Coordinates of C-alpha atoms in Angstrom, one line a residue:
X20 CA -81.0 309.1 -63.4
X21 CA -77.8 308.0 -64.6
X22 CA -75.0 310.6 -64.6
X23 CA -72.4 311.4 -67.1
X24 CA -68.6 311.6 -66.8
X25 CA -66.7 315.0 -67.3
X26 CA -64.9 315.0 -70.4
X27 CA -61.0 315.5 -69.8
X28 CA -58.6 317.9 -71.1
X29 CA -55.6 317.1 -72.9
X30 CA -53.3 317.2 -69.2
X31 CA -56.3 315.1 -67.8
X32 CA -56.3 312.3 -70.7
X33 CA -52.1 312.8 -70.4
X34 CA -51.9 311.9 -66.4
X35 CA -54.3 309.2 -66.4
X36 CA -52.1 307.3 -69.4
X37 CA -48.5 308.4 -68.4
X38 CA -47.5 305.6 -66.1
X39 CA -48.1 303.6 -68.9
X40 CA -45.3 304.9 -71.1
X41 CA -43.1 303.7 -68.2
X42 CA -44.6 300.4 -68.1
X43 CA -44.1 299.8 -72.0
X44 CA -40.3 300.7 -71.4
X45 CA -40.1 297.9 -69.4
X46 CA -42.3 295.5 -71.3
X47 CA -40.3 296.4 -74.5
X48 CA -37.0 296.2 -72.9
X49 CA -38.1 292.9 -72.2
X50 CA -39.8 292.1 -75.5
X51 CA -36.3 293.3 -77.1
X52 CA -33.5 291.9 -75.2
X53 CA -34.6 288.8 -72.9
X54 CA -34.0 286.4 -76.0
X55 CA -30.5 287.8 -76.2
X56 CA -30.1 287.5 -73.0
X57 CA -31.1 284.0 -72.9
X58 CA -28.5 283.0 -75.7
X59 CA -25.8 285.0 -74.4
X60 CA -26.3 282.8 -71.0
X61 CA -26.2 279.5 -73.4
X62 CA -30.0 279.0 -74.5
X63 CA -30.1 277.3 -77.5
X64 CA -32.7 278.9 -79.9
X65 CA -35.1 276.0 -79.8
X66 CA -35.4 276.4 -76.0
X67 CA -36.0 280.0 -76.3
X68 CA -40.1 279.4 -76.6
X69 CA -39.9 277.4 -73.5
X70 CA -38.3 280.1 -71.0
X71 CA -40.2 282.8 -72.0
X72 CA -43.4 280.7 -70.4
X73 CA -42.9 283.3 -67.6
X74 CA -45.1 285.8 -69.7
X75 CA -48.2 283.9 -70.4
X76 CA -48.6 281.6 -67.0
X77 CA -48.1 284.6 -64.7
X78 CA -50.4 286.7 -66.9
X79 CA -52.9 283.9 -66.3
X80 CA -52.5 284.0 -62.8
X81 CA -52.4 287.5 -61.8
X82 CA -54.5 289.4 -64.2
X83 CA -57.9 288.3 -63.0
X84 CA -56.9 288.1 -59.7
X85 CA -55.7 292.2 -59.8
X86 CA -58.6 292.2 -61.9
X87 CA -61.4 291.1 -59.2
X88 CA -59.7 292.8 -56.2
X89 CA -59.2 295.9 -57.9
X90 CA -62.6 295.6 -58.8
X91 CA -63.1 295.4 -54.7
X92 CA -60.3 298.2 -53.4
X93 CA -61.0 301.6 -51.6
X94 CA -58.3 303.4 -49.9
X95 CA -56.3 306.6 -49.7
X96 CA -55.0 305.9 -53.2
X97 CA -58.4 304.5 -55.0
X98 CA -59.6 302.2 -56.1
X99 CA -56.8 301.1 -58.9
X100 CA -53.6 303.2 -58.4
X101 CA -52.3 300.8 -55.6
X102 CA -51.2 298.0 -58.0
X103 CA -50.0 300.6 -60.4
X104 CA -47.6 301.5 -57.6
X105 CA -47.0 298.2 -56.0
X106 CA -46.1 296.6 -59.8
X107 CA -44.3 300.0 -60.8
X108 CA -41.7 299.3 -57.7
X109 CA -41.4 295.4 -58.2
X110 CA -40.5 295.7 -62.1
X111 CA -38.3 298.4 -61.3
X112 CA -36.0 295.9 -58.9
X113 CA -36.6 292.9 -62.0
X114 CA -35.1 295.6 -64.5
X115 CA -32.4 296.6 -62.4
X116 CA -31.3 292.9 -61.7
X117 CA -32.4 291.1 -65.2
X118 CA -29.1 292.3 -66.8
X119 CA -26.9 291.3 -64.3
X120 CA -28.1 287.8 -63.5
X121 CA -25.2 285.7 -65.1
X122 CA -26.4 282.5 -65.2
X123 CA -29.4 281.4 -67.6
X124 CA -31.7 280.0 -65.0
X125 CA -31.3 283.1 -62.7
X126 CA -32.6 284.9 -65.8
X127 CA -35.6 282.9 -66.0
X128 CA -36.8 283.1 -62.6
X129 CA -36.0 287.1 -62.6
X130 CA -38.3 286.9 -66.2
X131 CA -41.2 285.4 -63.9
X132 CA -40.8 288.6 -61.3
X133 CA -40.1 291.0 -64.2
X134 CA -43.8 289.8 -65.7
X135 CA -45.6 289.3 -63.4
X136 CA -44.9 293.0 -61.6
X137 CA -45.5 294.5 -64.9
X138 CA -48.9 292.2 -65.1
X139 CA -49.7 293.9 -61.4
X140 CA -49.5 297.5 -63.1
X141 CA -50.6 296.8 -66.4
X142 CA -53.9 295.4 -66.2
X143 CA -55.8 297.7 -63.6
X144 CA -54.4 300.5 -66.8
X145 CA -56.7 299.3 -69.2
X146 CA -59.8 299.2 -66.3
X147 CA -58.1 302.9 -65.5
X148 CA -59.4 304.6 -68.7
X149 CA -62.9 303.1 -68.5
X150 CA -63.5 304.6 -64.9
X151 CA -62.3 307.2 -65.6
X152 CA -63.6 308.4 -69.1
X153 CA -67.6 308.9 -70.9
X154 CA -68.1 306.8 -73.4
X155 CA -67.6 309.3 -75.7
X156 CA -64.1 309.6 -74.8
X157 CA -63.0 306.2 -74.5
X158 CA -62.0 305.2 -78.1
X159 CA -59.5 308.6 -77.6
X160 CA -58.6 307.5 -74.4
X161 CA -57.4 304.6 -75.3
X162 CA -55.4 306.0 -78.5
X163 CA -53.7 308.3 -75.9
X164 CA -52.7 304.8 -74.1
X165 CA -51.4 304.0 -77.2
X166 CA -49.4 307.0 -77.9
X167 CA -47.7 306.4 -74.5
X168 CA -46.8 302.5 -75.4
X169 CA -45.5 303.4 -78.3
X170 CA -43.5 306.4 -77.5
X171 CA -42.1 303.9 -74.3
X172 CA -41.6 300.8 -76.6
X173 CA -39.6 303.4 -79.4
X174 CA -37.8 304.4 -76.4
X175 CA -36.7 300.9 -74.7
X176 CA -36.4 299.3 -78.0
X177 CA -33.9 301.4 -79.4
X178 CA -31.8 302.2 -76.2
X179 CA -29.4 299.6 -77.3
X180 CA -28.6 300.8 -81.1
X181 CA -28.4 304.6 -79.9
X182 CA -25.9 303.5 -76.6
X183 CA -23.9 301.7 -79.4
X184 CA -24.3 304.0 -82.7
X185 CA -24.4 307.2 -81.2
X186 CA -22.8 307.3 -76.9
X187 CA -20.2 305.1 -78.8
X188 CA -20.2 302.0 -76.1
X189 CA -19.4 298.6 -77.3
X190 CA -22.1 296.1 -77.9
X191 CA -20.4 293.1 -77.6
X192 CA -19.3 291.3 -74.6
X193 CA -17.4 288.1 -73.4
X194 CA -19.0 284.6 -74.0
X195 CA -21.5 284.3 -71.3
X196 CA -21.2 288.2 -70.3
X197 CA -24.5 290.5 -70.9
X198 CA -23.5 293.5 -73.2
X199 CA -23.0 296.9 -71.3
X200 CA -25.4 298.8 -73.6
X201 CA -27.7 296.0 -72.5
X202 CA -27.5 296.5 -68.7
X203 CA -27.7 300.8 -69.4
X204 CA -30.6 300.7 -71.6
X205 CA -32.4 298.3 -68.6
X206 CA -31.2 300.7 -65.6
X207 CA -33.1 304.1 -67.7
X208 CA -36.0 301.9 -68.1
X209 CA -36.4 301.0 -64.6
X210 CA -35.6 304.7 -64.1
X211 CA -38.0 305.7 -66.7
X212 CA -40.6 302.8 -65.4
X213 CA -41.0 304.0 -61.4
X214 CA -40.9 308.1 -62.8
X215 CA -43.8 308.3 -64.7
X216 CA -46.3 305.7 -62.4
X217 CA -45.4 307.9 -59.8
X218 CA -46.6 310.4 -62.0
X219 CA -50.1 308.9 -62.5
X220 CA -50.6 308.2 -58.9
X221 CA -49.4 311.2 -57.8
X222 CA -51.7 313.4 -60.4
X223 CA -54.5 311.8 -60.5
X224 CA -58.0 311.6 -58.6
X225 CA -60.0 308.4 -58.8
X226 CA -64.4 308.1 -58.6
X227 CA -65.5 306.7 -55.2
X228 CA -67.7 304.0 -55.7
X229 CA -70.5 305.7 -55.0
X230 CA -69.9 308.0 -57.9
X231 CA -69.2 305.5 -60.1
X232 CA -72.3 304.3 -59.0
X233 CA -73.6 307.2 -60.1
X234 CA -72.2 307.2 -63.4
X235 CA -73.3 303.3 -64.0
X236 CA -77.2 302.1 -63.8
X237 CA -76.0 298.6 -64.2
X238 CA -77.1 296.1 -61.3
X239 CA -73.7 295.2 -58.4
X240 CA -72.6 291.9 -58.9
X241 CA -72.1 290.1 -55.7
X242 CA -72.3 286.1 -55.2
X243 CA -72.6 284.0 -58.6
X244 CA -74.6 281.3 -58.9
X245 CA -74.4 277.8 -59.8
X246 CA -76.1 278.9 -63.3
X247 CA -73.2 281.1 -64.2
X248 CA -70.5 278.3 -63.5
X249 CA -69.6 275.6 -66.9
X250 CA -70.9 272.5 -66.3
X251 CA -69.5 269.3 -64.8
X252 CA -69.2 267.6 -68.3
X253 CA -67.6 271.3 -70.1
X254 CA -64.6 270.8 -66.8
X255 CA -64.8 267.2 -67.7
X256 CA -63.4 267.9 -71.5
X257 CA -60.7 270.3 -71.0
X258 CA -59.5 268.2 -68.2
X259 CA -59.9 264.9 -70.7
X260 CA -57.9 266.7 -73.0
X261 CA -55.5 268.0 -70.5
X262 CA -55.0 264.3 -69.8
X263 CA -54.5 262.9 -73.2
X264 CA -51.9 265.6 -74.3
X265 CA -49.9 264.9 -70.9
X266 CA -50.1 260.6 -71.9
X267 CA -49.1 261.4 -75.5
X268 CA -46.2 263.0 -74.2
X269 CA -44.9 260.2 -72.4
X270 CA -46.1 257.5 -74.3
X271 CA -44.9 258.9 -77.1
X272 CA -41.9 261.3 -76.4
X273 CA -43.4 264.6 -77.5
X274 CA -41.7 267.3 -76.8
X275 CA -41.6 268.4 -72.7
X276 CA -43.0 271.6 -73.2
X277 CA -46.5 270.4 -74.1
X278 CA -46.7 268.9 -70.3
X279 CA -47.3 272.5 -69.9
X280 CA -49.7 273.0 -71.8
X281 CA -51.5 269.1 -70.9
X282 CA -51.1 270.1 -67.4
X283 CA -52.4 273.3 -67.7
X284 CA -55.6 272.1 -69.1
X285 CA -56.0 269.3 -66.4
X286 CA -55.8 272.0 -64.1
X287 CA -58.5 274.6 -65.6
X288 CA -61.2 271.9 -66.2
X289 CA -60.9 270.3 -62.6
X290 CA -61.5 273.8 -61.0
X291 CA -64.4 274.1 -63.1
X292 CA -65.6 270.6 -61.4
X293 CA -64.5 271.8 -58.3
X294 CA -66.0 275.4 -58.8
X295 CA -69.5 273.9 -60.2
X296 CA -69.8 271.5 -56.9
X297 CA -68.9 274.9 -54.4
X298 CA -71.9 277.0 -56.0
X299 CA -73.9 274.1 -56.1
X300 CA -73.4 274.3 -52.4
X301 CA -73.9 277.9 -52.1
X302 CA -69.7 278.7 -51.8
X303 CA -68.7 282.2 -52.1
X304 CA -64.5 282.0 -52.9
X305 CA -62.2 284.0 -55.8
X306 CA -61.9 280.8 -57.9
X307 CA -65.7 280.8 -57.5
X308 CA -66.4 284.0 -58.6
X309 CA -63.7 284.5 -61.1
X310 CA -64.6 281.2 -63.4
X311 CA -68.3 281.8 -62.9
X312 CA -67.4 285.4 -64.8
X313 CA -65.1 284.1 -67.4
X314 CA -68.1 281.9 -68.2
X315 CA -70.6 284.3 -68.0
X316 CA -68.3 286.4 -70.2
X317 CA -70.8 288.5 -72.8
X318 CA -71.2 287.3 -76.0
X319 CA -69.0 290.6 -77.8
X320 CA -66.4 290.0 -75.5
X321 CA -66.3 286.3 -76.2
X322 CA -66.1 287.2 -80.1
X323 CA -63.1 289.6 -79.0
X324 CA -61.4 287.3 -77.4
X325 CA -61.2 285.1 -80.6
X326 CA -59.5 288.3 -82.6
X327 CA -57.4 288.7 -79.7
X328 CA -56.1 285.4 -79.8
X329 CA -55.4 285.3 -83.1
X330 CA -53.7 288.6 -83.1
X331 CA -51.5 288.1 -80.1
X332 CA -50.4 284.5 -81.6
X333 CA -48.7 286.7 -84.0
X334 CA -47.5 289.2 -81.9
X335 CA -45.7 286.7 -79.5
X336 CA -43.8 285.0 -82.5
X337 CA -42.4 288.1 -83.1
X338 CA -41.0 288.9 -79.4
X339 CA -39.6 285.5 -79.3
X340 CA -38.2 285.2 -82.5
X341 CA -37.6 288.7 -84.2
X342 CA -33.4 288.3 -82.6
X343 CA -32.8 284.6 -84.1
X344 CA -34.4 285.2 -87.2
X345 CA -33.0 288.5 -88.0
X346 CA -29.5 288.0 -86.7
X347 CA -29.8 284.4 -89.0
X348 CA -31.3 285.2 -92.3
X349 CA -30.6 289.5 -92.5
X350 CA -26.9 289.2 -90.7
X351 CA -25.9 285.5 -91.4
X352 CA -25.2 284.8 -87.6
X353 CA -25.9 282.3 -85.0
X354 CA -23.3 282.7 -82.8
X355 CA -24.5 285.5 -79.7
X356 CA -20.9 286.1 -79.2
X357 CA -19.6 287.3 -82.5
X358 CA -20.3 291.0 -83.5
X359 CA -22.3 290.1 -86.6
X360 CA -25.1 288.6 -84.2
X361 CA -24.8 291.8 -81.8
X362 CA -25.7 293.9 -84.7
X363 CA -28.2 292.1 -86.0
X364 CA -29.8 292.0 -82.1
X365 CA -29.4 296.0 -82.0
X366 CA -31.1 296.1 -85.7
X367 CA -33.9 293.7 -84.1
X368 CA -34.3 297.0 -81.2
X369 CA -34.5 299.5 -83.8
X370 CA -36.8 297.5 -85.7
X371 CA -38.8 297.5 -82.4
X372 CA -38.4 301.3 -82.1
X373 CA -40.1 301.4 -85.6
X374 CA -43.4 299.5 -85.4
X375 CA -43.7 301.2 -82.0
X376 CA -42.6 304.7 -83.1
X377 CA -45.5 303.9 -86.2
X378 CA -48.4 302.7 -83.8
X379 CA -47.7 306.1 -81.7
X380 CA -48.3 308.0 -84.8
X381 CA -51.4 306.1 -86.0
X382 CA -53.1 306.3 -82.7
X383 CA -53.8 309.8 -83.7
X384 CA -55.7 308.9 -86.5
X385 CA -57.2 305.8 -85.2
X386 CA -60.4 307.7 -83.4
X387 CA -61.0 309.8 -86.6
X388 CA -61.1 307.2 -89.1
X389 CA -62.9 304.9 -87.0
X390 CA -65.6 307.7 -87.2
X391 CA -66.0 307.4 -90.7
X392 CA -65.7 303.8 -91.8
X393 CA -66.3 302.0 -88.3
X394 CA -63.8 300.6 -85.8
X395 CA -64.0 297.0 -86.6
X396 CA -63.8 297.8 -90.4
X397 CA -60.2 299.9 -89.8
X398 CA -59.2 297.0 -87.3
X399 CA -59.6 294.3 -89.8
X400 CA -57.3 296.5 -92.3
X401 CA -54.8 297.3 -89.9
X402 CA -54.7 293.6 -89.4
X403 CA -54.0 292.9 -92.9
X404 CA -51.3 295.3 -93.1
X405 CA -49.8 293.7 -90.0
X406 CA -50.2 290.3 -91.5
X407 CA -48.4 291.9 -94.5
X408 CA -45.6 292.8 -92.5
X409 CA -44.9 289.7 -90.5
X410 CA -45.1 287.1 -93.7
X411 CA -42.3 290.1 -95.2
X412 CA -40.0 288.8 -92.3
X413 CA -39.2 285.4 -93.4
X414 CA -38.9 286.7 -97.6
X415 CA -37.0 289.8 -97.0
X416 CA -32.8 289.7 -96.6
X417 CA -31.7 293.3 -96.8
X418 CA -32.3 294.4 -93.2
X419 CA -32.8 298.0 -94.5
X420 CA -36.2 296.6 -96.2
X421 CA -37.5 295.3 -92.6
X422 CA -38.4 298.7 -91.8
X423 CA -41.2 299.0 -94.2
X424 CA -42.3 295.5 -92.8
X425 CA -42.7 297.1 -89.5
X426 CA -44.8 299.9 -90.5
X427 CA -47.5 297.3 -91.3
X428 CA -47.1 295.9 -87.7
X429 CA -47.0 299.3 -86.2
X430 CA -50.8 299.5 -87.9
X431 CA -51.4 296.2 -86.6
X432 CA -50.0 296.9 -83.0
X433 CA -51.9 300.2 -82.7
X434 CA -55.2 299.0 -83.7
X435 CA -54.8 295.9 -81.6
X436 CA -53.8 298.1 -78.0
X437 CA -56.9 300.8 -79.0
X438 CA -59.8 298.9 -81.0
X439 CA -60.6 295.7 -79.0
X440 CA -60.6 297.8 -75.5
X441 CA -62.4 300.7 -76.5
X442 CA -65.2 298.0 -77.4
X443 CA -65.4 295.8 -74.9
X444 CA -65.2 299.0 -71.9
X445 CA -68.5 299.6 -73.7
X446 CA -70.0 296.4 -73.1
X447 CA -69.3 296.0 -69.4
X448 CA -70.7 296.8 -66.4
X449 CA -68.2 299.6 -64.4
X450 CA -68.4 296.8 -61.5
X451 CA -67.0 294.3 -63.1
X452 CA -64.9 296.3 -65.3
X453 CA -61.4 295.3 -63.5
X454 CA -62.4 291.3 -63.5
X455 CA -63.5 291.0 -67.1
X456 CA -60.3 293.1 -68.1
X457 CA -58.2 290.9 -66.3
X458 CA -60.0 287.8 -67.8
X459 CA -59.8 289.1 -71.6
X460 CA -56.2 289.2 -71.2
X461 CA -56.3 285.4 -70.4
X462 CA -57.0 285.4 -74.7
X463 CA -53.6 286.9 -74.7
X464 CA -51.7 285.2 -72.6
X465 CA -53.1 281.8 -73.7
X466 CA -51.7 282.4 -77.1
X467 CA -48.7 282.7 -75.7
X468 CA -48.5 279.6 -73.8
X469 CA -49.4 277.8 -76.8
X470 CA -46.5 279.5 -78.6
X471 CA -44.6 278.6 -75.9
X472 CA -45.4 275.5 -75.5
X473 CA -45.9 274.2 -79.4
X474 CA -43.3 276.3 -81.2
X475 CA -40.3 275.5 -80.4
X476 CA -41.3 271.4 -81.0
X477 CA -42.9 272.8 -84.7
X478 CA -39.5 274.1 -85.3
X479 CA -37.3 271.2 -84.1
X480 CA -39.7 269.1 -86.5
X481 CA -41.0 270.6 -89.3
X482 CA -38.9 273.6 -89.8
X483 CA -35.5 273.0 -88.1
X484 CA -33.2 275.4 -90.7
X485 CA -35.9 277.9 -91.8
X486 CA -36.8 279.7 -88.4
X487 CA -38.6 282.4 -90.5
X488 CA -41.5 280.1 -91.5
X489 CA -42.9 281.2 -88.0
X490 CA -43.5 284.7 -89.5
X491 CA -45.1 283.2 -92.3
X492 CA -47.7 281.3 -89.6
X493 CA -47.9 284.5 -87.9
X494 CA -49.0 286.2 -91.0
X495 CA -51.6 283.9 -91.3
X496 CA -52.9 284.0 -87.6
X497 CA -52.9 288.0 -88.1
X498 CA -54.9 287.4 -91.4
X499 CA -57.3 284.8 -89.8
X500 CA -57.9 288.1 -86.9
X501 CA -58.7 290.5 -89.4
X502 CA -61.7 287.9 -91.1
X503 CA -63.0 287.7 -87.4
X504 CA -63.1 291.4 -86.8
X505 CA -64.9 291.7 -89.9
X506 CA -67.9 288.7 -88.4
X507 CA -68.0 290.9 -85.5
X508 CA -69.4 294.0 -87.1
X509 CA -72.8 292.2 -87.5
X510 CA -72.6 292.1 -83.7
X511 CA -75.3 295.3 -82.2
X512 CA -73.3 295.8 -79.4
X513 CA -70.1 295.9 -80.8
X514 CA -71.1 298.1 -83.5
X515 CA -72.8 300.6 -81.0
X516 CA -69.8 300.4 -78.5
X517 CA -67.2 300.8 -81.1

């Protein structure tokens, strides 16, 4: 007979979330400040897309891969809280250094660290709350997790605009020189970052796998078979298509950037050649198991990986391009050196602060009125409001109006960090909960290596002195999200899990 969990108190839902208010420190200190960072080291705003490809290739990498081994780990701290700690002390070193690099390309390669440590911690969170939690406490669960984020992100997001409005420090540095309320506000979120994962290890107590055996009547996966891998002629396309991207960039002279992404797809469909031939032969490897799971994904979670892409597409416009825009169209600057830009950059933190301080507060409701008219309905109009708020951006030129634009992404941001998880932890088998989280954050990573990769060329080439027209595409992609989450609700097992 299959056992149920023991419902957790309010300290028990707080421990097993905390670390991840430190986590979102960092992640929003970086979401905030590395594009100022960037120009203030001499990026050029068109290159900006291209050096914040640290975020979605290292997610790629290492989220399945934490994913399966987590999946796989048994020790004296459990089963997940080893990466928590492992990440937590890695970022804390990226945050430290980040603001002190001093040349542009040492900030890039201290980006890749700073994301992919946080990618280490983050993703076994999200597996966290489904071993740990019933079913009927996961959609709460994951609305505490969002309380945290947002509390962390309100936090990190306006440490810059408090060190400067209210300590009284100057925000403006130099030519070439990082601000010092910029370095501060990084050195109390790697402060803030290590504290509270500490506290999560330290206060928690993770299910053996036996118990969670217990808890789970769903078969252990072990070796995959040559059924679950894509085909030879599926590999054969994306790596086609991989190839023809990569020739029209040389052939003729696209924009360098898409190499990535041309590259990037030559690569993914010769594994899946090479992974098909190894099963066929009976081969038992990660690259084997991991792309015979991300093809054996379940139908719900493939249909929430389409919202997530969508809605992250969005959400990665606005961490790359929130400081250009604003500083541009709300303070008339483009110069990172002149004190009208700085303010507009500290404006873009508070404006951070907001949407983040707004998904905090909705997460409370979130579980209650999910209840009543369903979670993929209240997703879909959280969505909407968030489309709303990014299309708002680019019409809006009083700054003071961009708050209410960010209450409709706070909805958005809120329902995308609670909704999408609390489903899909119901769809999956607790053995394979770690891999498949790790795989459906491919669907947001990838949207960020396309934003990455085709952004900055749209705006070179369609768009070259109206940067805010990306906020009108992002309003779109947010709207497009909401349709899909409506087309899910005829899904049985989405509607049951949600």
């Amino acid at each position: 007979m299959t056992k149920t969990k023991p419902l957790l108190g309010f300290w028990g839902l707080w421990n097993i979330s905390f670390g991840f208010f430190g986590i979102q420190v960092g992640f929003a200190l970086q979401g905030a400040n590395v594009s100022r960072i960037f120009q203030t080291l001499g990026a050029p705003v068109d290159d900006l897309a291209i050096l914040w490809i640290a975020g979605p290739v290292t997610g790629l990498l290492v989220q399945p891969l934490i994913g399966h081994y987590s999946d796989r780990t048994w020790g004296r701290l459990g089963r997940r809280r080893p990466y928590f700690l492992a990440g937590a002390i890695l970022s804390t070193l990226a945050l430290v250094a980040m603001p002190n690099a001093g040349v542009l390309w040492i900030a890039a390669g201290l980006l890749w660290v700073l994301d992919a440590s946080i990618n280490v911690s983050m993703e076994p969170f999200r597996a966290f709350v489904g071993d740990m939690l019933d079913e009927r406490q996961r959609t709460r669960g994951y609305a505490f997790q969002t309380i945290f984020i947002g509390a962390g992100a309100v936090l990190a997001s306006t440490a810059p605009w408090f060190l400067t409005r209210v300590v009284g420090l100057s925000n403006v540095a130099a030519p070439g020189e990082i601000p010092i309320t910029v370095r501060y506000a990084f050195y109390l979120g790697a402060a803030m970052l290590l504290f509270t994962v500490l506290w999560t290890v330290l206060t928690s107590r993770e299910y053996s796998p036996d118990e969670m055996a217990a808890f789970d009547n769903t078969p252990r996966q072990t070796v995959p078979h040559a059924s679950a891998a894509p085909s030879v002629r599926q590999g054969a396309i994306w790596a086609v298509t991989g190839a023809v991207i990569v020739a029209g960039v040389a052939l003729l002279g696209l924009d360098k950037p898409l190499y990535i992404l041309g590259f990037g797809l030559l690569a993914f469909g010769s594994a899946q050649i090479v992974n098909r031939w190894r099963l066929a032969a009976n081969a038992d490897r990660l690259l084997n198991h991991i792309l015979s799971d991300l093809n054996a994904m379940p139908p719900t979670m493939r249909r929430l990986a389409v919202i997530q892409f969508l809605s992250w597409f969005a959400m990665f416009i606005l961490f790359i391009y929130a400081t250009p825009v604003v500083a541009a169209y709300q303070f008339g600057a483009t110069d990172p050196a002149t004190q009208a830009y700085n303010d507009g950059a500290d404006w873009v933190g508070l404006l951070f602060g907001v949407y983040n301080g707004v998904a905090a507060l909705w997460a409370f409701a979130i579980p209650a009125i999910a209840a009543r008219i369903g979670a993929l309905r209240l997703h879909a109009i959280n969505l909407v409001a968030g489309g709303l708020g990014f299309a708002s951006v680019a019409l809006i030129r009083d700054p003071h109006l961009l708050l209410l634009s960010m209450v409709g992404v706070g909805m958005a941001w809120s329902s995308i960090l609670t909704v999408p998880y609390s489903i899909l932890c119901g769809s999956l088998p607790s053995t394979k909960l770690g891999v498949y989280m790790g795989l459906f954050n491919i669907f947001i990573v990838l949207p960020q290596l396309v934003v990455s990769t085709v952004m900055g060329s749209l705006a070179r080439h369609l768009y070259p002195h109206a940067q805010g027209t990306a906020f009108l595409i992002a309003g779109a992609f947010m709207a497009a999200a909401a349709v899909a989450s409506l087309r899910l609700e005829r899904d049985p097992v989405a509607r049951a899990a949600a």
